[in-house]
mmCIF file of N, CA and C in Angstrom:
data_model
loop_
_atom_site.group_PDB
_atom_site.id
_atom_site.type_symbol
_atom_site.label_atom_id
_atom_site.label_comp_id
_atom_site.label_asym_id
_atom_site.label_seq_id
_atom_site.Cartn_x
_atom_site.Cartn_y
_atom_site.Cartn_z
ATOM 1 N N UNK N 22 139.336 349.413 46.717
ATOM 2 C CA UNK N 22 139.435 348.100 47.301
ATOM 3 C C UNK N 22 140.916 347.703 47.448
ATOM 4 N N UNK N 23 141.689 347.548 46.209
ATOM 5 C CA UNK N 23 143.217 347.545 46.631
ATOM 6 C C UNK N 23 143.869 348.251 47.005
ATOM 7 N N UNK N 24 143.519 349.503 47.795
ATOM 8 C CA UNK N 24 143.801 350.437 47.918
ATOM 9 C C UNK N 24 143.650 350.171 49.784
ATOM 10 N N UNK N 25 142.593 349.577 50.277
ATOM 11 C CA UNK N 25 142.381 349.239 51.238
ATOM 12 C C UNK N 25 143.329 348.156 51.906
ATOM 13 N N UNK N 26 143.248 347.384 50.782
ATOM 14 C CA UNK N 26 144.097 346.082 50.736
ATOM 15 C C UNK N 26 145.649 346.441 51.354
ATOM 16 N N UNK N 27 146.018 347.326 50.587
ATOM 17 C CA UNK N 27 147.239 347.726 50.887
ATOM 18 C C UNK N 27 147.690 348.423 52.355
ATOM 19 N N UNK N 28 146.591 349.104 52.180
ATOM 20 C CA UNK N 28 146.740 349.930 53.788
ATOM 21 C C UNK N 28 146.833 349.257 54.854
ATOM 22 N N UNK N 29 145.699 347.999 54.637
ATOM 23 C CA UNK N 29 146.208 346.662 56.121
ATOM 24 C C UNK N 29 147.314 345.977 55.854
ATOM 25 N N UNK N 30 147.894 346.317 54.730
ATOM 26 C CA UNK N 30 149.140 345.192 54.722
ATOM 27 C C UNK N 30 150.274 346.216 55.587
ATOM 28 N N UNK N 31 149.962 347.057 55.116
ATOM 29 C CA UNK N 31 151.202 348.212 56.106
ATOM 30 C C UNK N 31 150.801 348.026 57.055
ATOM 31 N N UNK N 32 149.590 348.254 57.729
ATOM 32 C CA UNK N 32 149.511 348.230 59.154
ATOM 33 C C UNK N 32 149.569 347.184 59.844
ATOM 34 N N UNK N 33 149.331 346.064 59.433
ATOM 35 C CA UNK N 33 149.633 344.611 59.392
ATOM 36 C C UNK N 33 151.434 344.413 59.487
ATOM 37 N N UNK N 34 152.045 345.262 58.736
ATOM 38 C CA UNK N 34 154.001 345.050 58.904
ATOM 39 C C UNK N 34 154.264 346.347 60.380
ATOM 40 N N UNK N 35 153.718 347.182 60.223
ATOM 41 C CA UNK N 35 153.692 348.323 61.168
ATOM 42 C C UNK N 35 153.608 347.346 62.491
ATOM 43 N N UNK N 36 152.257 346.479 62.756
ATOM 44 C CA UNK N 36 152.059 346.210 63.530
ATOM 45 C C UNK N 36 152.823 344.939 64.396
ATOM 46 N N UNK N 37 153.399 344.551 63.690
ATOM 47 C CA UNK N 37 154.461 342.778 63.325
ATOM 48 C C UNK N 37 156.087 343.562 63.957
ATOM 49 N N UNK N 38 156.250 344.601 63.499
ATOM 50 C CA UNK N 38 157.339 345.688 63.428
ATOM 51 C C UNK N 38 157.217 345.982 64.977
ATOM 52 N N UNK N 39 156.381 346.571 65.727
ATOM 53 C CA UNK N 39 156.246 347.109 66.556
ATOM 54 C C UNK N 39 156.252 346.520 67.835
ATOM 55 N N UNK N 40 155.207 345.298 67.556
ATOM 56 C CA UNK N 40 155.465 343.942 68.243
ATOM 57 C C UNK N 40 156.771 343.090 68.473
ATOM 58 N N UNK N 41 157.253 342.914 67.681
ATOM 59 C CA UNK N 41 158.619 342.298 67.684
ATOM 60 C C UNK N 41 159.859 343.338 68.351
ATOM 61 N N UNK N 42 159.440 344.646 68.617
ATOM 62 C CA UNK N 42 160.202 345.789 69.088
ATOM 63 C C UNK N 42 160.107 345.272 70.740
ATOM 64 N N UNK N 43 158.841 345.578 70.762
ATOM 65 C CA UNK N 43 158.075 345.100 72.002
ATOM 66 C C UNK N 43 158.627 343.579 72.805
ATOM 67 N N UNK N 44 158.812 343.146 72.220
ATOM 68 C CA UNK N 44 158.766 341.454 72.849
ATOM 69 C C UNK N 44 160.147 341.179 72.885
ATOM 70 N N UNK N 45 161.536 341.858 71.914
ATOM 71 C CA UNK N 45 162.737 341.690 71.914
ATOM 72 C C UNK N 45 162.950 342.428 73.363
ATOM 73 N N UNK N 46 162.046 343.919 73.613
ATOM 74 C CA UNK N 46 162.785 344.690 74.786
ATOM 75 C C UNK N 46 162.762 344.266 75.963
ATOM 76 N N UNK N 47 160.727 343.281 76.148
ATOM 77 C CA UNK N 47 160.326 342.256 77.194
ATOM 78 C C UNK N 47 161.283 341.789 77.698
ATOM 79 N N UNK N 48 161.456 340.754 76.671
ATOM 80 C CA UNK N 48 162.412 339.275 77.386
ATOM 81 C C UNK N 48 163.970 339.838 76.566
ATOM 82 N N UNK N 49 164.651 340.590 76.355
ATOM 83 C CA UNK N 49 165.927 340.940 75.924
ATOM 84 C C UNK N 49 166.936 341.510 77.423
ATOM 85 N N UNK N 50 166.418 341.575 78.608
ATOM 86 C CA UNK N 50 167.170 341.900 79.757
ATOM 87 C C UNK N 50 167.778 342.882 79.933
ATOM 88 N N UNK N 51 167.210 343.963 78.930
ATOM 89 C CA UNK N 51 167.814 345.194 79.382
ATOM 90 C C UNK N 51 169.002 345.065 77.788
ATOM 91 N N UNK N 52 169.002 344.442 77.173
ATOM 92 C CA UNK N 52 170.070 344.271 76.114
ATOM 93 C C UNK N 52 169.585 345.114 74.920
ATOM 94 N N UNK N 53 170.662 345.697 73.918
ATOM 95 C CA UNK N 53 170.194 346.242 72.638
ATOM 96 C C UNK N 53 168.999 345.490 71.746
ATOM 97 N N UNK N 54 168.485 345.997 71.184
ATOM 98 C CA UNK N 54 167.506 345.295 70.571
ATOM 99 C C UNK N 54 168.510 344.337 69.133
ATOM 100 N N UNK N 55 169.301 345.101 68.871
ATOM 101 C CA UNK N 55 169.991 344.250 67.413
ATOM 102 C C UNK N 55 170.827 343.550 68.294
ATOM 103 N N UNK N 56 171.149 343.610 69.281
ATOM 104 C CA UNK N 56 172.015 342.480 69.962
ATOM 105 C C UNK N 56 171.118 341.042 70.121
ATOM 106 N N UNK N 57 169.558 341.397 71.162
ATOM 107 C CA UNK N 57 168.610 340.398 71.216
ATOM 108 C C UNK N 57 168.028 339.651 69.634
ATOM 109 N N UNK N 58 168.193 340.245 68.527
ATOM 110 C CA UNK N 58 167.989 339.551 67.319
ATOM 111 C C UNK N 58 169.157 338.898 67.092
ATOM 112 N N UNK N 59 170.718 339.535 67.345
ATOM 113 C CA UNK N 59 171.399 338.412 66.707
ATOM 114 C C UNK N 59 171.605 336.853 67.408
ATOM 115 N N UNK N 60 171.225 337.096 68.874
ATOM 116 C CA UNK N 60 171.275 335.921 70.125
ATOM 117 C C UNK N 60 170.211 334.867 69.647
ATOM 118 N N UNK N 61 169.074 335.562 69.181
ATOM 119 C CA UNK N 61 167.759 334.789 69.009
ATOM 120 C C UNK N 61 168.236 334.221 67.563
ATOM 121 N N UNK N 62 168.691 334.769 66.857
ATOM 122 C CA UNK N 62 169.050 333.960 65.353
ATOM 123 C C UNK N 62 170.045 332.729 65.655
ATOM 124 N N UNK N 63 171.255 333.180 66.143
ATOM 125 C CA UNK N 63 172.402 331.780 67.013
ATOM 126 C C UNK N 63 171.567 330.937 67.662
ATOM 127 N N UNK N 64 170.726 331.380 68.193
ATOM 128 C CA UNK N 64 170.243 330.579 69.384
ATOM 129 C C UNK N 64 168.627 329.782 69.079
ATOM 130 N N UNK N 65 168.469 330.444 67.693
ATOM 131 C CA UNK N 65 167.667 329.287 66.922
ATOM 132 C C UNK N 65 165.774 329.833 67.244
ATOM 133 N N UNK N 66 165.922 330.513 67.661
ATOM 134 C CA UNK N 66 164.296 331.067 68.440
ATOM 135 C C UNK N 66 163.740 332.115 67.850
ATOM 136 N N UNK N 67 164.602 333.176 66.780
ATOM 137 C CA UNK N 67 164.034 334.284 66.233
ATOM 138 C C UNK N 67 162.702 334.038 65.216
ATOM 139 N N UNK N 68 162.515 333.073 65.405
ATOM 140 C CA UNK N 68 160.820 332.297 64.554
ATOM 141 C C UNK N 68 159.796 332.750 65.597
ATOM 142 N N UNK N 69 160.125 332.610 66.969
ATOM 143 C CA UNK N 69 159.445 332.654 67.728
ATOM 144 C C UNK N 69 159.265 334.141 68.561
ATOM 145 N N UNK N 70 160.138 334.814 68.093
ATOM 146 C CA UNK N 70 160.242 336.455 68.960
ATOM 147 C C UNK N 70 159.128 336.865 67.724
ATOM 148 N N UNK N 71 159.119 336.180 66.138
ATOM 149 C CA UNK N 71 158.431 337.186 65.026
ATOM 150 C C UNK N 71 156.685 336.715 64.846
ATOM 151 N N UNK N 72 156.826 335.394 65.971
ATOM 152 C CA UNK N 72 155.266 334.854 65.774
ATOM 153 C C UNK N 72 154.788 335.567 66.942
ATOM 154 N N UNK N 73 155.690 335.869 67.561
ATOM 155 C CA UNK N 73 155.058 336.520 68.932
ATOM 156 C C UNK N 73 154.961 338.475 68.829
ATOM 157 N N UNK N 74 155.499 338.915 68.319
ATOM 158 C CA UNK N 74 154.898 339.910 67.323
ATOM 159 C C UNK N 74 153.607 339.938 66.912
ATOM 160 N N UNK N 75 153.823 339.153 66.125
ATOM 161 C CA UNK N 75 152.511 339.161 64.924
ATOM 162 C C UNK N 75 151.325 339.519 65.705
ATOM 163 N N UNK N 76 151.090 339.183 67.126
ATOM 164 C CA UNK N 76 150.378 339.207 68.133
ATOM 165 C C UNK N 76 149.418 340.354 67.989
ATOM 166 N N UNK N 77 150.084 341.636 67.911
ATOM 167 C CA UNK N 77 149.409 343.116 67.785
ATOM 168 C C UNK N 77 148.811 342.993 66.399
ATOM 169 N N UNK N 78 148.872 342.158 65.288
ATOM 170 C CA UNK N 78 147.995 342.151 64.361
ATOM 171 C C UNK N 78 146.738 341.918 64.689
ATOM 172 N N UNK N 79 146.707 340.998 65.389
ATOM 173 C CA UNK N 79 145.665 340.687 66.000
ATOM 174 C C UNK N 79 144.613 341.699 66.475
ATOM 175 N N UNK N 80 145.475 342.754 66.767
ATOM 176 C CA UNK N 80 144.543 343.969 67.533
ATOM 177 C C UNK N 80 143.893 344.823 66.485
ATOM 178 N N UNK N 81 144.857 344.644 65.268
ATOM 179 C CA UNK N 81 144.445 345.497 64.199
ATOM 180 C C UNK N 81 143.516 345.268 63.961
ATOM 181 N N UNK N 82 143.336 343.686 63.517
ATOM 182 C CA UNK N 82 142.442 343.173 62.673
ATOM 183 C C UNK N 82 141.123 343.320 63.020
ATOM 184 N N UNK N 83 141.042 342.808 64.748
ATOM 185 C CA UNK N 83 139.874 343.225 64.840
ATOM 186 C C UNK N 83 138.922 344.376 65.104
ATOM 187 N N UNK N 84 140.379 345.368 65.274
ATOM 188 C CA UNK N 84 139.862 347.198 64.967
ATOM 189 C C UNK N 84 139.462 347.398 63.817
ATOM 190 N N UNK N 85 139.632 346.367 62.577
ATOM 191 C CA UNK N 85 139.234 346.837 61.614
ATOM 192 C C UNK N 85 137.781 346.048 61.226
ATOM 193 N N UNK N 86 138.012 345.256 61.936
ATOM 194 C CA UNK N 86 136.644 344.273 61.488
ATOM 195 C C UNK N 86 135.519 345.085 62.329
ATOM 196 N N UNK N 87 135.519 345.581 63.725
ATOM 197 C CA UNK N 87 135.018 346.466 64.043
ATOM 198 C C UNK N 87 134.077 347.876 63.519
ATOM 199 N N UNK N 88 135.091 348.478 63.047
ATOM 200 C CA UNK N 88 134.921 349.719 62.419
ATOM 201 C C UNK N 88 134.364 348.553 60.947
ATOM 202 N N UNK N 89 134.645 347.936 60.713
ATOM 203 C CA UNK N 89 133.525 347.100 59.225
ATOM 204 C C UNK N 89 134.400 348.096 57.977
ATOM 205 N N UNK N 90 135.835 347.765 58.150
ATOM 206 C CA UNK N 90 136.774 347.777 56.825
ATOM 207 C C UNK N 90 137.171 347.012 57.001
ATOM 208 N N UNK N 91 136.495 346.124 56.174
ATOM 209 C CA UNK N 91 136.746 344.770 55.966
ATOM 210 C C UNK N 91 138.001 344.063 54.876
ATOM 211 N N UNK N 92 138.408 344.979 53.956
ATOM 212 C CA UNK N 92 139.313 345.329 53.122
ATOM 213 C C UNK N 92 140.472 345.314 53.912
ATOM 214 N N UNK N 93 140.477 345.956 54.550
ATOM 215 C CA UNK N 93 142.101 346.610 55.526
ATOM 216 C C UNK N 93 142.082 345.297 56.163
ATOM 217 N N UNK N 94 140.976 344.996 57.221
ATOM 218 C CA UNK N 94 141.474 343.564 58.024
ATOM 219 C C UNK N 94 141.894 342.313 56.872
ATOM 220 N N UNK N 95 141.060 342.442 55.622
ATOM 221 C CA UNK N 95 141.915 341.470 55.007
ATOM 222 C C UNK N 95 143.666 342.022 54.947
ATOM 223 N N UNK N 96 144.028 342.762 54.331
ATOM 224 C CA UNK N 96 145.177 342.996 54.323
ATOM 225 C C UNK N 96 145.735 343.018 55.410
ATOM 226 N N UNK N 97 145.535 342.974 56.361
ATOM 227 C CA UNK N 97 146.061 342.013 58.150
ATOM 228 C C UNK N 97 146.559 341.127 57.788
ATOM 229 N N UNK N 98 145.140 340.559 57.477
ATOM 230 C CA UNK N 98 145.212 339.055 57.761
ATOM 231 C C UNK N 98 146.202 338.127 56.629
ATOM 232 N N UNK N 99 146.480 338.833 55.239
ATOM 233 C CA UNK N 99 147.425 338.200 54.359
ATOM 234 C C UNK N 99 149.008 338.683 54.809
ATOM 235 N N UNK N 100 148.980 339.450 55.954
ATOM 236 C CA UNK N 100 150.539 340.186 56.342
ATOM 237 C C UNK N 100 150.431 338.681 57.459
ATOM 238 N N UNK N 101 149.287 338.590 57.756
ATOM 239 C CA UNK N 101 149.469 337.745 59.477
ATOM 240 C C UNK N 101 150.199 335.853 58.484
ATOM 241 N N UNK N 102 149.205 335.108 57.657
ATOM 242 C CA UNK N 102 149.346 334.654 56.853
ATOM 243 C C UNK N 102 151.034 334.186 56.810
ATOM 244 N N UNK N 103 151.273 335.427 56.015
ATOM 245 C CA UNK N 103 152.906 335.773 55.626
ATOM 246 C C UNK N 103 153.693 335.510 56.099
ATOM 247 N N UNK N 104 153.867 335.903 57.551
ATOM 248 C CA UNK N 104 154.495 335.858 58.643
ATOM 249 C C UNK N 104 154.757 334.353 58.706
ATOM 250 N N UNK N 105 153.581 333.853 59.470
ATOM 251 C CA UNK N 105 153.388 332.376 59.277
ATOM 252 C C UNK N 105 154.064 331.443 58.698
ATOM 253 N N UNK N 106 153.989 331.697 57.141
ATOM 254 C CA UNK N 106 154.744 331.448 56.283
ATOM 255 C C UNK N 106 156.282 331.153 56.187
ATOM 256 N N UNK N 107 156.444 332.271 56.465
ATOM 257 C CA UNK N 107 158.009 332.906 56.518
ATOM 258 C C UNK N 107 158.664 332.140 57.781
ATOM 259 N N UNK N 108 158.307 332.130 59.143
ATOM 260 C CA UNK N 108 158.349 331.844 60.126
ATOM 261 C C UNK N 108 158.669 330.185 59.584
ATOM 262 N N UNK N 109 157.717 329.479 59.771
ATOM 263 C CA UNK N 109 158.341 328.116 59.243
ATOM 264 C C UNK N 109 158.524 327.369 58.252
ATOM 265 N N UNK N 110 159.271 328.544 57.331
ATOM 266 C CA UNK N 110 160.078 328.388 56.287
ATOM 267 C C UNK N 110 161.497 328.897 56.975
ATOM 268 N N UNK N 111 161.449 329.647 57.610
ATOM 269 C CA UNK N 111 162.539 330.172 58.638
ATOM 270 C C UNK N 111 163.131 328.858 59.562
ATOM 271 N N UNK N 112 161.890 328.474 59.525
ATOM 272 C CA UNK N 112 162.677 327.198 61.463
ATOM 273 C C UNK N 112 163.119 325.903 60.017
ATOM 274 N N UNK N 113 162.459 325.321 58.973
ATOM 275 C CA UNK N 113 163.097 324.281 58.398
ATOM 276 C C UNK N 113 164.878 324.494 58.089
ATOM 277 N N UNK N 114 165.330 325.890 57.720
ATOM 278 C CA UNK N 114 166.189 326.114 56.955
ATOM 279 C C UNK N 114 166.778 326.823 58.453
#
């Protein structure tokens, strides 16, 4: 069971990771990707490149709710959670 737990939390950061790869290269104009994170941090929006990520969790979760490992989509869903979290604890500060 925690064993499951764990595995959606990786794939849950895998997926947050991959997304945010994704969405910096989208709307980044052809720019480095660590260049488009440091613009988005100055420029006050990198809350919003990492909620927009999180997006492909979404896909996980319900691949996992699907397939009925229900374990793993929890561990999604406490990475998705997290994010959340972090995110506007990120925009107050």
């Amino acid at each position: 069971m925690k064993k499951d737990i764990f595995t959606g939390m990786l794939v849950g950061l895998i997926a947050n990771s991959i997304g945010l790869i994704l969405v910096a290269t989208l709307f980044g104009n052809g720019d480095d990707f660590t260049h488009v994170i440091k613009a988005a941090a100055n420029e006050g929006f990198l809350g919003k490149l990492i909620s927009l990520g999180a997006i492909l969790n979404l896909a996980a979760f319900f691949v996992f709710i699907k397939k009925r490992q229900d374990y793993r989509a929890r561990g999604v869903l406490l990475i998705t959670v997290f994010v959340a979290v972090f995110t506007f604890v990120f925009k107050l500060f």
